[in-house]
C-alpha positions as semicolon CSV with decimal commas, in nm:
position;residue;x (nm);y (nm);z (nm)
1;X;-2,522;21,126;21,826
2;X;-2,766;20,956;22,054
3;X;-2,655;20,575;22,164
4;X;-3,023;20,446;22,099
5;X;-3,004;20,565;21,696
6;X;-2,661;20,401;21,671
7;X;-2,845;20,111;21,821
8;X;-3,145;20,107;21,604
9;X;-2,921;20,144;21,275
10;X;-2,722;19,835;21,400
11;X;-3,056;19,629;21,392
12;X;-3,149;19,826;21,060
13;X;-2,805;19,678;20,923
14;X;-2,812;19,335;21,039
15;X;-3,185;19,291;20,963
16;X;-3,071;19,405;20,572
17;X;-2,789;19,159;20,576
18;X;-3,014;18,898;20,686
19;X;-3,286;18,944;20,408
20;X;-2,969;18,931;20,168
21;X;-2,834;18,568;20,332
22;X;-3,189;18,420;20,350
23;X;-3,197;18,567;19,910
24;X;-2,860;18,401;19,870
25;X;-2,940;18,089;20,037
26;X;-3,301;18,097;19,814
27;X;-3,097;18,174;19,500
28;X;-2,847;17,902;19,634
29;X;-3,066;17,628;19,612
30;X;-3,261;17,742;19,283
31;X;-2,907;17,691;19,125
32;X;-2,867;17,344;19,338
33;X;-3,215;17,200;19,182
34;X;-3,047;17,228;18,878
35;X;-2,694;17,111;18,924
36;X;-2,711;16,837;19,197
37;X;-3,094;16,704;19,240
38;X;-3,003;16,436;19,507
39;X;-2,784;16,686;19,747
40;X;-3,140;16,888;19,632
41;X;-3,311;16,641;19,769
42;X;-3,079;16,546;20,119
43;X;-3,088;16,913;20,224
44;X;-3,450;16,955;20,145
45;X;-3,443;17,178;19,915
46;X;-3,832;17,193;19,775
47;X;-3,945;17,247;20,139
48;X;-3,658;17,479;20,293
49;X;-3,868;17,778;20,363
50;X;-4,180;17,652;20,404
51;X;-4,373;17,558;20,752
52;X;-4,345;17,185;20,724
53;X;-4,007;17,194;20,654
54;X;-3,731;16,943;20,806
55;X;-3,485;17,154;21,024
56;X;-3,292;16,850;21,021
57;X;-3,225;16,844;20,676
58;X;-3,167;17,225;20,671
59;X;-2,913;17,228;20,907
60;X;-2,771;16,991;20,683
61;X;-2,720;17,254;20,424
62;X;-2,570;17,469;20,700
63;X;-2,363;17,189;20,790
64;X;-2,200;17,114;20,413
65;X;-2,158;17,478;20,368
66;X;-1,985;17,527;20,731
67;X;-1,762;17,284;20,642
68;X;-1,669;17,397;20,301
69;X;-1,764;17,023;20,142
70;X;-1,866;17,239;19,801
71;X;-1,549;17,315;19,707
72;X;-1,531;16,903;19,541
73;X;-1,827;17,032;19,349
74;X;-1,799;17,013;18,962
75;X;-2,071;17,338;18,904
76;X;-1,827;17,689;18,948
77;X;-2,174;17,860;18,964
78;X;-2,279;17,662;19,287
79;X;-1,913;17,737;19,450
80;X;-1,961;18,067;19,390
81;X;-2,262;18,077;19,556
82;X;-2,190;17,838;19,839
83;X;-1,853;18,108;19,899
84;X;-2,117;18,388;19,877
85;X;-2,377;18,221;20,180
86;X;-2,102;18,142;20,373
87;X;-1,982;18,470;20,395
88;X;-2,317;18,632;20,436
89;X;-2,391;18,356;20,694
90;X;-2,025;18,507;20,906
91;X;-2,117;18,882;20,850
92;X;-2,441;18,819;20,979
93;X;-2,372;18,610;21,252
94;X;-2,142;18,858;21,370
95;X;-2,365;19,114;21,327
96;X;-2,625;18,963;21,555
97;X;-2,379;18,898;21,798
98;X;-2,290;19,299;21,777
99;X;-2,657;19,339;21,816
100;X;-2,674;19,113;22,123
101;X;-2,381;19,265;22,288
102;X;-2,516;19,684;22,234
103;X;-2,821;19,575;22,364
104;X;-2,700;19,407;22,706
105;X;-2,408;19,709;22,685
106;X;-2,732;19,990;22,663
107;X;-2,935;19,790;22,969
108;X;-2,668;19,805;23,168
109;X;-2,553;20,178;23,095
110;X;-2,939;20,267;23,060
């Protein structure tokens, strides 16, 4: 098996598991809107994925999730998905990395 398909299906992979994070995180705050409007509103939730959103305020979703400050929450439904993004948000993280580290391994053995 050639070390440039293995390579390719890595990015194949963590490309997939990115599209499902950034559906999780979408479906994340769709159940957030409903549940907490005024954490809704801190994290930015109306303009997350848009152009003129506030990284700011996105990374403070990242930040509350990181730190597992959800788990005080009184909706199950938004736990449950909080545990779910954070543990997309690991796999592909570590996936990237992966990425990162075939491609600098293939330059240097290419």
């Amino acid at each position: 098996m050639s070390t440039i398909a293995l390579f390719w299906a890595l990015c194949v992979v963590c490309l997939v598991n990115m599209a499902r994070y950034f559906s999780s995180l979408r479906a994340l705050l769709v159940v957030l809107r409903g549940c907490d409007p005024l954490l809704y509103q801190y994290v930015d939730g109306a303009g997350f994925f848009t152009a003129h959103g506030q990284p700011s305020k996105q990374v403070r979703l990242v930040r509350y999730i990181w730190a597992q400050r959800y788990r005080d929450h009184h909706d199950e439904e938004f736990i449950r998905r909080c545990e779910r993004v954070r543990g997309q948000f690991l796999l592909t993280s570590a996936l990237c990395g992966l990425v990162i580290i075939s491609l600098i391994g293939l330059a240097i053995w290419h």
